[in-house]
């Protein structure tokens, strides 16, 4: 019966001409692109370290950093990020066997390479950004910045939180006090021995818990922190609408043209407010440009960041959070209803009275704010008092930043039609990469610990996205031509070929959808006529 079907090779039969490793993968396989690209990199210049701390006693040679980088790029492109999983794949995956040339590094060697080279991995990301810019796939147009809380390799169970410690310590101190009263009462009233014997045991348990909480609280005070995770000391508890998680705040800047990530970094703070200038400046450095236009959501709104951006020739488009609506809903006056008079350096209130400037300013969070106040006599007698100040407040006061003109200019800019159009484009630019990283590349959490190591893995993830994006845009054959052109140091002709290829691809997509919707319209029309 088995003769009716195709027969495989006899596993015990010796082959006269066994297949070469190169026969394992097709010519258009993506692993060939990985191999070609890494071979062009100067890993010494990128400051990759050796793969072991010292020479082994048995004289074994180290694995090449290029080999391990190829393995990691392949892994991150194919949802295989664990070092143990990569070790296993090197023994059974034909693509990895081809890429590693049948070498089989252990999981420790693979893992240590990623842990020891965070700065070098960040340089690999930057090198690829420069490559994409040099072939005109990253333009000088609009950039968009966004952040996402990406899960850390740490458990919430190992988190020490000052707020929780204070609460638990107060609760235990109360329980200890109650037990001591119970002991005193039991002794006086001569309670049964079973109850009396139990109380000291419970008291010892509570005393032990109190001691542990006090130790943790002292540790936080010594570190000057309000939270600390024993597994990953740099990870922070970050809040989402549905839940809280131990995470890092991953920041990316994305180019408008083909959605390439042009800058990335991580933060241990769960707010984007102080990230705008840092990310914009990194973008300028990576792309080698003098000026930049960048758009962000309301989470990046910060007067201090706008000042830094204006000083560095960065045009920031950030909408103002609609906080005024809350005041309006309460029937209160909003800040913009108090008009600043530049000539007299005062504010005019809705009832046409002046709020005059105090001599001493307020210095808070490294900002100098001038204070403008009304008088108690005028404000208390004002018919608009209920809409202006809280019940217990004696008078109205407004704080004005010493560089308020920057905020005013920004808010005025955000009222223009151009800015409103740009803000609407933001989501379609910057949210695409995070979706691809989580869904297509199978990202779910960082595997390393500590801010420095996490920043290296973060760069590797974003590089993998860019690498996949380029292959999707130009295909493996054109990519290989590009590698040859880079090797010959002449990319002028390949740039034109890439531009033509992408233009033809876009034209094909447009024609496809035109025909699709035309046929769909005709079929609907035929159904209606029936």
CSV table of C-alpha atoms in Angstrom, one decimal, residues 125 150 250-252 264-266 434 446 448 453-463:
chain,number,residue,atom,x,y,z
A,125,UNK,CA,19.9,51.0,15.4
A,150,UNK,CA,6.3,48.1,27.8
A,250,UNK,CA,9.5,53.3,25.7
A,251,UNK,CA,9.7,56.4,23.5
A,252,UNK,CA,9.9,56.4,19.7
A,264,UNK,CA,14.2,55.6,20.5
A,265,UNK,CA,14.9,55.6,24.2
A,266,UNK,CA,13.4,54.4,27.4
A,434,UNK,CA,3.9,49.9,18.2
A,446,UNK,CA,11.6,42.9,28.1
A,448,UNK,CA,16.7,41.8,30.5
A,453,UNK,CA,20.4,46.7,29.4
A,454,UNK,CA,16.7,47.4,28.7
A,455,UNK,CA,17.7,50.4,26.6
A,456,UNK,CA,19.9,48.0,24.5
A,457,UNK,CA,17.1,45.4,24.0
A,458,UNK,CA,14.7,48.3,23.2
A,459,UNK,CA,17.0,49.5,20.4
A,460,UNK,CA,17.2,45.9,19.1
A,461,UNK,CA,13.4,45.6,19.0
A,462,UNK,CA,13.1,48.9,17.1
A,463,UNK,CA,16.0,48.0,14.8
